XYZ file of N, CA and C in Angstrom:
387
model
N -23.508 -170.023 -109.312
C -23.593 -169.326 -108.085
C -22.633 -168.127 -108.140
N -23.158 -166.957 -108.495
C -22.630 -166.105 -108.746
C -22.750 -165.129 -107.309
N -21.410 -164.179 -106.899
C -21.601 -163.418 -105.529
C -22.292 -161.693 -106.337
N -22.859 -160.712 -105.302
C -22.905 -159.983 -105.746
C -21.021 -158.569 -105.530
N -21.184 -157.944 -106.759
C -19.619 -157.364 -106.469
C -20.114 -156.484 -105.299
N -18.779 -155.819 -104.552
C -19.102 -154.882 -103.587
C -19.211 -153.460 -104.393
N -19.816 -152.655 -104.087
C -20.106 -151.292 -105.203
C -20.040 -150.329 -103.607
N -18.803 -149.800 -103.537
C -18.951 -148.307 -102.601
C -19.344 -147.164 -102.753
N -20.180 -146.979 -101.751
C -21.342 -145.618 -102.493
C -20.282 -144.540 -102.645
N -20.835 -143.569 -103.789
C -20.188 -142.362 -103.625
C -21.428 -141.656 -103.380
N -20.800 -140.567 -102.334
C -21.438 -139.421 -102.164
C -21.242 -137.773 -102.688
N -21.758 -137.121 -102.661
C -21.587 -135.711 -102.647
C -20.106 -134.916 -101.698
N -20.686 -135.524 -100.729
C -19.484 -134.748 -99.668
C -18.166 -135.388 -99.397
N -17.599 -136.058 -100.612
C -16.492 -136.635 -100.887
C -15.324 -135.330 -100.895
N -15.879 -134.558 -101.453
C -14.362 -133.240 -101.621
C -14.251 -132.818 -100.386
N -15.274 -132.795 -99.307
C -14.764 -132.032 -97.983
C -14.306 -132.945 -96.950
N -14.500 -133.860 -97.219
C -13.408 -135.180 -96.319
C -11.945 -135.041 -96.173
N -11.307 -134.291 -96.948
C -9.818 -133.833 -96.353
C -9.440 -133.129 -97.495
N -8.895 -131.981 -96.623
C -8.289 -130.606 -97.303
C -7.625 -130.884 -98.565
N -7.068 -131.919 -99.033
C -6.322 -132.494 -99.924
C -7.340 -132.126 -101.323
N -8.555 -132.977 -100.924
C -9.233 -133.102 -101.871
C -9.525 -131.366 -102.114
N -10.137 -131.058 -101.593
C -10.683 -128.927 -101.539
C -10.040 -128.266 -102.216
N -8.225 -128.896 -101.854
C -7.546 -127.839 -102.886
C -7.321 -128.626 -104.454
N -7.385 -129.981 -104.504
C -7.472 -130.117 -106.103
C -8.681 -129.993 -106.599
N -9.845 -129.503 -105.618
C -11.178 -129.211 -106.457
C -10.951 -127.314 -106.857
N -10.014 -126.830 -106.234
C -10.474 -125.614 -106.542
C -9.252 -125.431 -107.294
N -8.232 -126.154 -107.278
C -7.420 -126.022 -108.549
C -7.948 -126.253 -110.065
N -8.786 -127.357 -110.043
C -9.329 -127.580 -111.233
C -10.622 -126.538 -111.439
N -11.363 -126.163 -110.685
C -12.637 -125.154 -110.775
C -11.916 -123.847 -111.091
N -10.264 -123.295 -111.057
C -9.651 -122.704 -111.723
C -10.365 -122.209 -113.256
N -9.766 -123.253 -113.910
C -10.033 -123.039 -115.657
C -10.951 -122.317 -115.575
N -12.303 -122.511 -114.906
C -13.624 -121.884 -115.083
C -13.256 -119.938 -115.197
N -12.820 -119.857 -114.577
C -12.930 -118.191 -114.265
C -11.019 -118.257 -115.753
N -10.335 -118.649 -115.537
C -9.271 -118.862 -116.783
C -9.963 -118.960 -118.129
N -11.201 -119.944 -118.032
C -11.289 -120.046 -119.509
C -12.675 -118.539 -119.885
N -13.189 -118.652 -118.775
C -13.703 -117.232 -119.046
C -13.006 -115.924 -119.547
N -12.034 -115.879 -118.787
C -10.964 -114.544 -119.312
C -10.140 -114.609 -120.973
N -10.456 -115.959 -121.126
C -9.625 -116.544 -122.379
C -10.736 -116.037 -123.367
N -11.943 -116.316 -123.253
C -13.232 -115.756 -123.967
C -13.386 -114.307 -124.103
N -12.911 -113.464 -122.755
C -12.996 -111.863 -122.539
C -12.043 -111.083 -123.768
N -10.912 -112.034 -123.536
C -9.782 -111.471 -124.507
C -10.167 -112.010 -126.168
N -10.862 -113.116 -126.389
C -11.399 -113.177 -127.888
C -12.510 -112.251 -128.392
N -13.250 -111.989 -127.213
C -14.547 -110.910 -127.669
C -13.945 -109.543 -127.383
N -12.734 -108.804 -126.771
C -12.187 -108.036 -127.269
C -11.384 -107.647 -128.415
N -10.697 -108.743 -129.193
C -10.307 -109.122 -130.014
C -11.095 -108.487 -130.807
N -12.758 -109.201 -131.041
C -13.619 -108.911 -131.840
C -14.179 -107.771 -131.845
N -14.414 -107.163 -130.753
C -14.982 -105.662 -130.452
C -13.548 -104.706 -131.470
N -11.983 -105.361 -131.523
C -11.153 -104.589 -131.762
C -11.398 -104.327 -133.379
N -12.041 -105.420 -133.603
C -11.959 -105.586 -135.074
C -13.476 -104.895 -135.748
N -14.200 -104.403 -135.088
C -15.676 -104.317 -135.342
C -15.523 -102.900 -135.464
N -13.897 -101.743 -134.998
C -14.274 -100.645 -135.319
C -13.770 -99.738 -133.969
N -13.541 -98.578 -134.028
C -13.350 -97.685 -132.737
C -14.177 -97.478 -131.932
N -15.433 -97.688 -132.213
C -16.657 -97.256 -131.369
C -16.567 -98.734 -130.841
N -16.844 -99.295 -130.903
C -16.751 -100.756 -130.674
C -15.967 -100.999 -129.453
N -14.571 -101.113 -129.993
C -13.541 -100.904 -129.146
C -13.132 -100.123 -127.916
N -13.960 -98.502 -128.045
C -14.064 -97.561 -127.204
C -15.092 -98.475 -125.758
N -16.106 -98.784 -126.409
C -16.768 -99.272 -125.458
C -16.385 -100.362 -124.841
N -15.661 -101.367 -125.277
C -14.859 -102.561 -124.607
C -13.914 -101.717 -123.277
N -13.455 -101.073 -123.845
C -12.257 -100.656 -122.972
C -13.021 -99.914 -121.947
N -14.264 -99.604 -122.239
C -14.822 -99.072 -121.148
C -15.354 -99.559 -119.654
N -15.755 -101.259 -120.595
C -16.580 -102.319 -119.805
C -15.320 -102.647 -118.875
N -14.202 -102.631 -119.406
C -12.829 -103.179 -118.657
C -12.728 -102.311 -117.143
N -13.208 -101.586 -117.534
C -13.036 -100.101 -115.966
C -13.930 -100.233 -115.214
N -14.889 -101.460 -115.351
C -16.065 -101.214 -114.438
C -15.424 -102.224 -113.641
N -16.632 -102.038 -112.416
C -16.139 -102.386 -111.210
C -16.158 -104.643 -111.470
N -17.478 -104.873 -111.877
C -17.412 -106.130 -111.808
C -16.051 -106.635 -112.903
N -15.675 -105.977 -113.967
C -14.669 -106.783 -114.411
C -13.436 -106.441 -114.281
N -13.224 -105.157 -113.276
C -12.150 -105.422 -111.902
C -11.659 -106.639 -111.020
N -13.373 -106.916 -110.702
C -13.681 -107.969 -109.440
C -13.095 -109.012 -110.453
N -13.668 -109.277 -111.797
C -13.380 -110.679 -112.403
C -12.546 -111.056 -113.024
N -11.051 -109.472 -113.269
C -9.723 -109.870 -113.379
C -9.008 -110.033 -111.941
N -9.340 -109.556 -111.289
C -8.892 -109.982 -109.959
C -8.609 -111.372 -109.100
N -9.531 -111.729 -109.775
C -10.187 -113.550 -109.245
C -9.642 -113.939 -109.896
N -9.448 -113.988 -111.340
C -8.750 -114.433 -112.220
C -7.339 -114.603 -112.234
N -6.837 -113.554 -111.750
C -5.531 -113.448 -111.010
C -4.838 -114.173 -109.789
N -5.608 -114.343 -109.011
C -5.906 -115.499 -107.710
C -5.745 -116.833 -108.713
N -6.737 -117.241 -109.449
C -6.947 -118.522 -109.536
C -6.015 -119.035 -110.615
N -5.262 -118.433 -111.899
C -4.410 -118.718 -112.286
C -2.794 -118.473 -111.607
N -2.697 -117.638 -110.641
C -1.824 -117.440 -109.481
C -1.829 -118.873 -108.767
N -2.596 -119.455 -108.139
C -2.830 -120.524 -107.485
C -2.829 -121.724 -108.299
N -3.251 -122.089 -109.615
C -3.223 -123.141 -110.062
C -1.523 -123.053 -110.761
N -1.176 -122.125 -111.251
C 0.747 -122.064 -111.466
C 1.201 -122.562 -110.206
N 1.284 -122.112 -109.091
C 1.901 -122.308 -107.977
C 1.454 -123.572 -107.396
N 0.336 -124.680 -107.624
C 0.319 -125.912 -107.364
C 1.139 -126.859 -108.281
N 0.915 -126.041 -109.625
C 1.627 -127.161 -110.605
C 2.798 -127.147 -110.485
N 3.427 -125.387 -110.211
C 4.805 -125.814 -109.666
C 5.519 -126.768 -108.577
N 4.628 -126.875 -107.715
C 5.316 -127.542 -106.966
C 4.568 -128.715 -106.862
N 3.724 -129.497 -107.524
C 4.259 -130.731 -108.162
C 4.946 -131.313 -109.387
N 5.666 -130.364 -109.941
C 6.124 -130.373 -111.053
C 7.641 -131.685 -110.526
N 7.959 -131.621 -109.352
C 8.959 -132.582 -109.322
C 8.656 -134.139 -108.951
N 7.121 -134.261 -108.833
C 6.919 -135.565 -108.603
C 6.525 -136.114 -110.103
N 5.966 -135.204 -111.196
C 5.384 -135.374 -112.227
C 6.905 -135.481 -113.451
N 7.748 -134.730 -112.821
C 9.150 -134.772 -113.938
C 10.243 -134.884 -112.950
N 10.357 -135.966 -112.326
C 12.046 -136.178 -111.364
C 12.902 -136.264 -112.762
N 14.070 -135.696 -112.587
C 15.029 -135.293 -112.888
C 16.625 -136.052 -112.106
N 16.535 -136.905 -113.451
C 17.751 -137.723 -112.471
C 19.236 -137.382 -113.468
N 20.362 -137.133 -112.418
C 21.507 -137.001 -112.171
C 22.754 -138.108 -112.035
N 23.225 -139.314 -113.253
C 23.764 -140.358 -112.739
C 22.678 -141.073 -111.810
N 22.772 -141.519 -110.330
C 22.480 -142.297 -109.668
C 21.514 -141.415 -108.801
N 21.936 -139.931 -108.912
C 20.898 -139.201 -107.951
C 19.488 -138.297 -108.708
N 18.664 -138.370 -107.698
C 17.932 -137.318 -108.524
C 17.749 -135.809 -107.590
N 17.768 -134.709 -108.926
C 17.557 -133.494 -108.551
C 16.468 -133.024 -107.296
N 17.211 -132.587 -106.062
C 16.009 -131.989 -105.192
C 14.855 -131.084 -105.621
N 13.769 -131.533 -105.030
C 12.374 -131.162 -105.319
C 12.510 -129.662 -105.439
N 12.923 -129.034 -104.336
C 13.046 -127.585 -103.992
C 13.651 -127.230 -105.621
N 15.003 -127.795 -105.994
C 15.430 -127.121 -107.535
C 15.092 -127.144 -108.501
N 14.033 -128.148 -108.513
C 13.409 -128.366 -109.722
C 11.857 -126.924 -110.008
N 11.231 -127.132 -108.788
C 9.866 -126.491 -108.767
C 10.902 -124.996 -108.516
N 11.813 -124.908 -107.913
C 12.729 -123.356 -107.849
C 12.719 -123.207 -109.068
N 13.304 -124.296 -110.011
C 13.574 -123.039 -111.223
C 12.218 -123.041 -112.345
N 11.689 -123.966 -111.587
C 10.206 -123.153 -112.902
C 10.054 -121.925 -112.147
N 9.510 -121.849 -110.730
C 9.209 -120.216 -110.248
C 10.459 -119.010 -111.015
N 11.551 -119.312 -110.722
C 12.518 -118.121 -111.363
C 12.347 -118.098 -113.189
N 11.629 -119.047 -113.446
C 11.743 -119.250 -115.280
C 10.244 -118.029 -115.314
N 9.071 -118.295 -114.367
C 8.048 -117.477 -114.619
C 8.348 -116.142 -114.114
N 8.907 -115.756 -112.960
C 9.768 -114.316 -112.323
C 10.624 -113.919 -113.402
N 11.517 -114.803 -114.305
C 12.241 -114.123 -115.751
C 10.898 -113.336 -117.024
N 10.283 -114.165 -116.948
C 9.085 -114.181 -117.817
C 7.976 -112.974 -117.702
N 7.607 -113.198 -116.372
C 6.577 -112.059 -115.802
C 7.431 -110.646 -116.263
N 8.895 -110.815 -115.575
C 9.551 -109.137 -115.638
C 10.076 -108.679 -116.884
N 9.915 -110.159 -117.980
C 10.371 -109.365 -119.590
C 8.940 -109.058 -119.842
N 8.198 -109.716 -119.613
C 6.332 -108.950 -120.204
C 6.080 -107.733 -119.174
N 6.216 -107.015 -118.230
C 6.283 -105.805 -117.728
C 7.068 -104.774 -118.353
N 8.252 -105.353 -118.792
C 9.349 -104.250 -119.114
C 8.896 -104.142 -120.749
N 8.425 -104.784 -121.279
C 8.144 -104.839 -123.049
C 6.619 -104.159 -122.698
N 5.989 -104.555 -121.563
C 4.538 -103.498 -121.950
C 4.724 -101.943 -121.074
N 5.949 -101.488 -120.808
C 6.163 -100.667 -120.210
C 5.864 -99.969 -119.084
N 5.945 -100.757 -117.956
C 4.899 -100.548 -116.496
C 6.536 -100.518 -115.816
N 7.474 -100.738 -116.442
C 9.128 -99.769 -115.749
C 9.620 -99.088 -116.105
């Protein structure tokens, strides 16, 4: 005499049941437009290597308006997925002190100031100061 198990349906409209879920769906739907740009920069790569004419025209496609729009987004969505991981970065790595552990705020603070060090040596080395 066997029971049957309980099996809870899943549905579709599971991600819009609370905001919680929305933003780790669009943190992870991130990569998508990330790993696209990761592809943009290998097939420039390749356009670099295929010759000046080649290359001329890459750099051209870069000025148009849609791959404005699609470094832009790109910018948003790796902007936004850094800035979630930062600040769970102290539930994922507590940082203990003797008997105490390091506040959340100092931990996810100093990854933001480690990427603000980072961002302003890659500005100043590609010369935009």
């Amino acid at each position: 005499m066997s029971r049957k198990p309980y099996v809870r349906p899943i549905t579709s409209e599971w991600i819009s049941r609370h905001p919680r879920y929305v933003r780790y769906m669009v943190r992870e739907a991130s990569c998508v437009f990330i790993g696209g740009w990761t592809l943009m920069l290998v097939w420039g790569l390749r356009q670099l290597a295929e010759g000046p004419a080649a290359w001329a025209a890459f750099l051209q496609w870069l000025t148009s308006p849609a791959s404005i729009v699609f470094h832009v987004l790109t910018l948003g969505f790796a902007s936004y997925h850094s800035i979630t991981w930062f600040n769970l970065t102290p539930k994922a790595l507590p940082i203990q002190r003797g008997e105490e552990f390091l506040p959340e705020g100092a931990i996810s603070g100093a990854h933001f100031a480690a990427w603000a060090v980072v961002s302003l040596a890659i500005l100043l080395l590609a010369g935009a100061f």
